[in-house]
């Protein structure tokens, strides 16, 4: 009933910048928290940044000061502005959203398909 579509990934040099976008669509009534996760080969998926419907934000320590998460509620879209990128940021980045569909008061997690971010010279 809900789809999340990420965009904006690609290949960048160390120190470069990228902006990821994730748009939610479908039979949406309300979205609570939206977040970005990432997963590198051989590693566990980790939470990178999250933003609640009220605007509360948290980041994983390794990206604090370099990444900025934001959202546009009118567009059901969350963004991740990444600057000062490092090779260790290389991963597949996944969008996550807690969504209640029309007619429901229950929130469920939905995931995007992932977008590759590669930081290399």
JSON list of C-alpha atoms in Angstrom, two decimals:
[
{"chain": "A", "resi": 1, "resn": "UNK", "atom": "CA", "xyz": [0.00, 0.00, 0.00]},
{"chain": "A", "resi": 2, "resn": "UNK", "atom": "CA", "xyz": [3.01, 2.27, 0.51]},
{"chain": "A", "resi": 3, "resn": "UNK", "atom": "CA", "xyz": [6.09, 2.70, -1.63]},
{"chain": "A", "resi": 4, "resn": "UNK", "atom": "CA", "xyz": [9.33, 4.51, -0.81]},
{"chain": "A", "resi": 5, "resn": "UNK", "atom": "CA", "xyz": [11.59, 5.51, -3.68]},
{"chain": "A", "resi": 6, "resn": "UNK", "atom": "CA", "xyz": [15.13, 6.75, -3.07]},
{"chain": "A", "resi": 7, "resn": "UNK", "atom": "CA", "xyz": [17.24, 8.77, -5.45]},
{"chain": "A", "resi": 8, "resn": "UNK", "atom": "CA", "xyz": [20.46, 10.76, -5.50]},
{"chain": "A", "resi": 9, "resn": "UNK", "atom": "CA", "xyz": [23.11, 8.13, -4.93]},
{"chain": "A", "resi": 10, "resn": "UNK", "atom": "CA", "xyz": [26.23, 7.85, -7.02]},
{"chain": "A", "resi": 11, "resn": "UNK", "atom": "CA", "xyz": [30.01, 7.95, -7.12]},
{"chain": "A", "resi": 12, "resn": "UNK", "atom": "CA", "xyz": [31.77, 10.89, -5.49]},
{"chain": "A", "resi": 13, "resn": "UNK", "atom": "CA", "xyz": [35.31, 11.74, -4.45]},
{"chain": "A", "resi": 14, "resn": "UNK", "atom": "CA", "xyz": [36.32, 12.00, -0.80]},
{"chain": "A", "resi": 15, "resn": "UNK", "atom": "CA", "xyz": [35.27, 15.36, 0.55]},
{"chain": "A", "resi": 16, "resn": "UNK", "atom": "CA", "xyz": [32.43, 15.61, -1.93]},
{"chain": "A", "resi": 17, "resn": "UNK", "atom": "CA", "xyz": [28.71, 16.01, -1.38]},
{"chain": "A", "resi": 18, "resn": "UNK", "atom": "CA", "xyz": [25.49, 14.24, -2.32]},
{"chain": "A", "resi": 19, "resn": "UNK", "atom": "CA", "xyz": [21.84, 14.75, -1.51]},
{"chain": "A", "resi": 20, "resn": "UNK", "atom": "CA", "xyz": [19.61, 11.72, -1.17]},
{"chain": "A", "resi": 21, "resn": "UNK", "atom": "CA", "xyz": [15.85, 11.96, -1.51]},
{"chain": "A", "resi": 22, "resn": "UNK", "atom": "CA", "xyz": [13.12, 9.53, -0.54]},
{"chain": "A", "resi": 23, "resn": "UNK", "atom": "CA", "xyz": [9.50, 10.05, -1.54]},
{"chain": "A", "resi": 24, "resn": "UNK", "atom": "CA", "xyz": [6.68, 8.05, 0.00]},
{"chain": "A", "resi": 25, "resn": "UNK", "atom": "CA", "xyz": [3.53, 7.38, -1.99]},
{"chain": "A", "resi": 26, "resn": "UNK", "atom": "CA", "xyz": [0.41, 5.28, -1.76]},
{"chain": "A", "resi": 27, "resn": "UNK", "atom": "CA", "xyz": [-2.56, 5.12, 0.55]},
{"chain": "A", "resi": 28, "resn": "UNK", "atom": "CA", "xyz": [-0.92, 7.23, 3.24]},
{"chain": "A", "resi": 29, "resn": "UNK", "atom": "CA", "xyz": [-2.78, 8.71, 6.18]},
{"chain": "A", "resi": 30, "resn": "UNK", "atom": "CA", "xyz": [0.13, 9.75, 8.36]},
{"chain": "A", "resi": 31, "resn": "UNK", "atom": "CA", "xyz": [3.90, 9.37, 8.59]},
{"chain": "A", "resi": 32, "resn": "UNK", "atom": "CA", "xyz": [5.69, 9.40, 11.91]},
{"chain": "A", "resi": 33, "resn": "UNK", "atom": "CA", "xyz": [9.46, 8.94, 11.92]},
{"chain": "A", "resi": 34, "resn": "UNK", "atom": "CA", "xyz": [11.44, 8.92, 8.68]},
{"chain": "A", "resi": 35, "resn": "UNK", "atom": "CA", "xyz": [15.01, 7.72, 8.66]},
{"chain": "A", "resi": 36, "resn": "UNK", "atom": "CA", "xyz": [18.04, 6.77, 6.63]},
{"chain": "A", "resi": 37, "resn": "UNK", "atom": "CA", "xyz": [19.92, 3.53, 7.18]},
{"chain": "A", "resi": 38, "resn": "UNK", "atom": "CA", "xyz": [22.98, 2.22, 5.42]},
{"chain": "A", "resi": 39, "resn": "UNK", "atom": "CA", "xyz": [24.60, -1.15, 4.93]},
{"chain": "A", "resi": 40, "resn": "UNK", "atom": "CA", "xyz": [28.09, -1.88, 3.69]},
{"chain": "A", "resi": 41, "resn": "UNK", "atom": "CA", "xyz": [29.13, -5.36, 2.50]},
{"chain": "A", "resi": 42, "resn": "UNK", "atom": "CA", "xyz": [29.77, -7.66, 5.43]},
{"chain": "A", "resi": 43, "resn": "UNK", "atom": "CA", "xyz": [28.41, -5.20, 7.95]},
{"chain": "A", "resi": 44, "resn": "UNK", "atom": "CA", "xyz": [25.16, -4.79, 9.83]},
{"chain": "A", "resi": 45, "resn": "UNK", "atom": "CA", "xyz": [22.62, -2.26, 8.68]},
{"chain": "A", "resi": 46, "resn": "UNK", "atom": "CA", "xyz": [22.94, 0.84, 10.82]},
{"chain": "A", "resi": 47, "resn": "UNK", "atom": "CA", "xyz": [20.78, 3.85, 11.49]},
{"chain": "A", "resi": 48, "resn": "UNK", "atom": "CA", "xyz": [22.39, 6.95, 9.99]},
{"chain": "A", "resi": 49, "resn": "UNK", "atom": "CA", "xyz": [19.84, 9.64, 10.80]},
{"chain": "A", "resi": 50, "resn": "UNK", "atom": "CA", "xyz": [16.21, 9.90, 11.84]},
{"chain": "A", "resi": 51, "resn": "UNK", "atom": "CA", "xyz": [13.67, 12.68, 12.04]},
{"chain": "A", "resi": 52, "resn": "UNK", "atom": "CA", "xyz": [10.31, 12.52, 13.76]},
{"chain": "A", "resi": 53, "resn": "UNK", "atom": "CA", "xyz": [7.12, 14.17, 12.58]},
{"chain": "A", "resi": 54, "resn": "UNK", "atom": "CA", "xyz": [7.77, 16.86, 15.19]},
{"chain": "A", "resi": 55, "resn": "UNK", "atom": "CA", "xyz": [11.26, 17.57, 13.91]},
{"chain": "A", "resi": 56, "resn": "UNK", "atom": "CA", "xyz": [13.39, 15.77, 16.48]},
{"chain": "A", "resi": 57, "resn": "UNK", "atom": "CA", "xyz": [16.60, 14.53, 14.88]},
{"chain": "A", "resi": 58, "resn": "UNK", "atom": "CA", "xyz": [19.34, 12.12, 15.79]},
{"chain": "A", "resi": 59, "resn": "UNK", "atom": "CA", "xyz": [22.48, 11.03, 13.95]},
{"chain": "A", "resi": 60, "resn": "UNK", "atom": "CA", "xyz": [24.96, 8.24, 14.30]},
{"chain": "A", "resi": 61, "resn": "UNK", "atom": "CA", "xyz": [28.16, 9.66, 15.79]},
{"chain": "A", "resi": 62, "resn": "UNK", "atom": "CA", "xyz": [30.21, 9.02, 12.66]},
{"chain": "A", "resi": 63, "resn": "UNK", "atom": "CA", "xyz": [28.15, 11.44, 10.54]},
{"chain": "A", "resi": 64, "resn": "UNK", "atom": "CA", "xyz": [27.41, 14.13, 13.12]},
{"chain": "A", "resi": 65, "resn": "UNK", "atom": "CA", "xyz": [28.35, 17.50, 11.69]},
{"chain": "A", "resi": 66, "resn": "UNK", "atom": "CA", "xyz": [28.64, 16.21, 8.13]},
{"chain": "A", "resi": 67, "resn": "UNK", "atom": "CA", "xyz": [25.13, 14.98, 7.28]},
{"chain": "A", "resi": 68, "resn": "UNK", "atom": "CA", "xyz": [21.82, 16.79, 7.59]},
{"chain": "A", "resi": 69, "resn": "UNK", "atom": "CA", "xyz": [18.43, 15.11, 7.55]},
{"chain": "A", "resi": 70, "resn": "UNK", "atom": "CA", "xyz": [15.30, 17.06, 6.70]},
{"chain": "A", "resi": 71, "resn": "UNK", "atom": "CA", "xyz": [11.75, 16.41, 5.53]},
{"chain": "A", "resi": 72, "resn": "UNK", "atom": "CA", "xyz": [8.98, 18.01, 3.56]},
{"chain": "A", "resi": 73, "resn": "UNK", "atom": "CA", "xyz": [5.74, 16.75, 5.03]},
{"chain": "A", "resi": 74, "resn": "UNK", "atom": "CA", "xyz": [3.62, 18.17, 2.21]},
{"chain": "A", "resi": 75, "resn": "UNK", "atom": "CA", "xyz": [5.56, 15.99, -0.22]},
{"chain": "A", "resi": 76, "resn": "UNK", "atom": "CA", "xyz": [6.00, 12.98, 2.10]},
{"chain": "A", "resi": 77, "resn": "UNK", "atom": "CA", "xyz": [9.69, 13.25, 1.37]},
{"chain": "A", "resi": 78, "resn": "UNK", "atom": "CA", "xyz": [12.82, 12.95, 3.49]},
{"chain": "A", "resi": 79, "resn": "UNK", "atom": "CA", "xyz": [16.27, 14.15, 2.45]},
{"chain": "A", "resi": 80, "resn": "UNK", "atom": "CA", "xyz": [19.81, 13.42, 3.52]},
{"chain": "A", "resi": 81, "resn": "UNK", "atom": "CA", "xyz": [22.35, 16.08, 2.64]},
{"chain": "A", "resi": 82, "resn": "UNK", "atom": "CA", "xyz": [25.81, 14.55, 2.87]},
{"chain": "A", "resi": 83, "resn": "UNK", "atom": "CA", "xyz": [29.00, 16.59, 2.83]},
{"chain": "A", "resi": 84, "resn": "UNK", "atom": "CA", "xyz": [32.60, 15.88, 3.65]},
{"chain": "A", "resi": 85, "resn": "UNK", "atom": "CA", "xyz": [32.08, 12.33, 2.42]},
{"chain": "A", "resi": 86, "resn": "UNK", "atom": "CA", "xyz": [34.59, 9.70, 3.42]},
{"chain": "A", "resi": 87, "resn": "UNK", "atom": "CA", "xyz": [35.35, 6.28, 1.91]},
{"chain": "A", "resi": 88, "resn": "UNK", "atom": "CA", "xyz": [33.85, 4.68, 5.00]},
{"chain": "A", "resi": 89, "resn": "UNK", "atom": "CA", "xyz": [30.51, 6.24, 4.07]},
{"chain": "A", "resi": 90, "resn": "UNK", "atom": "CA", "xyz": [30.33, 3.88, 1.10]},
{"chain": "A", "resi": 91, "resn": "UNK", "atom": "CA", "xyz": [27.20, 1.75, 1.46]},
{"chain": "A", "resi": 92, "resn": "UNK", "atom": "CA", "xyz": [23.72, 1.15, 0.18]},
{"chain": "A", "resi": 93, "resn": "UNK", "atom": "CA", "xyz": [21.49, 3.75, 1.77]},
{"chain": "A", "resi": 94, "resn": "UNK", "atom": "CA", "xyz": [17.92, 2.80, 2.60]},
{"chain": "A", "resi": 95, "resn": "UNK", "atom": "CA", "xyz": [14.97, 5.00, 3.40]},
{"chain": "A", "resi": 96, "resn": "UNK", "atom": "CA", "xyz": [12.64, 3.95, 6.20]},
{"chain": "A", "resi": 97, "resn": "UNK", "atom": "CA", "xyz": [9.31, 5.40, 7.25]},
{"chain": "A", "resi": 98, "resn": "UNK", "atom": "CA", "xyz": [6.73, 4.62, 9.89]},
{"chain": "A", "resi": 99, "resn": "UNK", "atom": "CA", "xyz": [3.44, 4.93, 8.03]},
{"chain": "A", "resi": 100, "resn": "UNK", "atom": "CA", "xyz": [-0.22, 4.61, 8.94]},
{"chain": "A", "resi": 101, "resn": "UNK", "atom": "CA", "xyz": [-2.38, 3.93, 5.90]},
{"chain": "A", "resi": 102, "resn": "UNK", "atom": "CA", "xyz": [-5.80, 5.48, 5.40]},
{"chain": "A", "resi": 103, "resn": "UNK", "atom": "CA", "xyz": [-8.29, 3.86, 7.74]},
{"chain": "A", "resi": 104, "resn": "UNK", "atom": "CA", "xyz": [-5.69, 2.66, 10.24]},
{"chain": "A", "resi": 105, "resn": "UNK", "atom": "CA", "xyz": [-4.23, 4.02, 13.45]},
{"chain": "A", "resi": 106, "resn": "UNK", "atom": "CA", "xyz": [-1.38, 1.51, 13.41]},
{"chain": "A", "resi": 107, "resn": "UNK", "atom": "CA", "xyz": [2.06, 2.46, 12.12]},
{"chain": "A", "resi": 108, "resn": "UNK", "atom": "CA", "xyz": [4.25, -0.01, 10.23]},
{"chain": "A", "resi": 109, "resn": "UNK", "atom": "CA", "xyz": [7.77, 0.25, 8.90]},
{"chain": "A", "resi": 110, "resn": "UNK", "atom": "CA", "xyz": [8.25, 0.57, 5.16]},
{"chain": "A", "resi": 111, "resn": "UNK", "atom": "CA", "xyz": [11.55, 0.42, 3.30]},
{"chain": "A", "resi": 112, "resn": "UNK", "atom": "CA", "xyz": [12.88, 1.76, 0.05]},
{"chain": "A", "resi": 113, "resn": "UNK", "atom": "CA", "xyz": [14.86, -0.31, -2.42]},
{"chain": "A", "resi": 114, "resn": "UNK", "atom": "CA", "xyz": [18.17, 1.33, -1.54]},
{"chain": "A", "resi": 115, "resn": "UNK", "atom": "CA", "xyz": [20.53, 3.62, -3.41]},
{"chain": "A", "resi": 116, "resn": "UNK", "atom": "CA", "xyz": [24.27, 3.07, -3.74]},
{"chain": "A", "resi": 117, "resn": "UNK", "atom": "CA", "xyz": [26.68, 5.69, -2.44]},
{"chain": "A", "resi": 118, "resn": "UNK", "atom": "CA", "xyz": [30.33, 5.14, -3.32]},
{"chain": "A", "resi": 119, "resn": "UNK", "atom": "CA", "xyz": [33.06, 7.46, -2.06]},
{"chain": "A", "resi": 120, "resn": "UNK", "atom": "CA", "xyz": [36.33, 6.82, -3.85]},
{"chain": "A", "resi": 121, "resn": "UNK", "atom": "CA", "xyz": [39.13, 8.62, -5.62]}
]
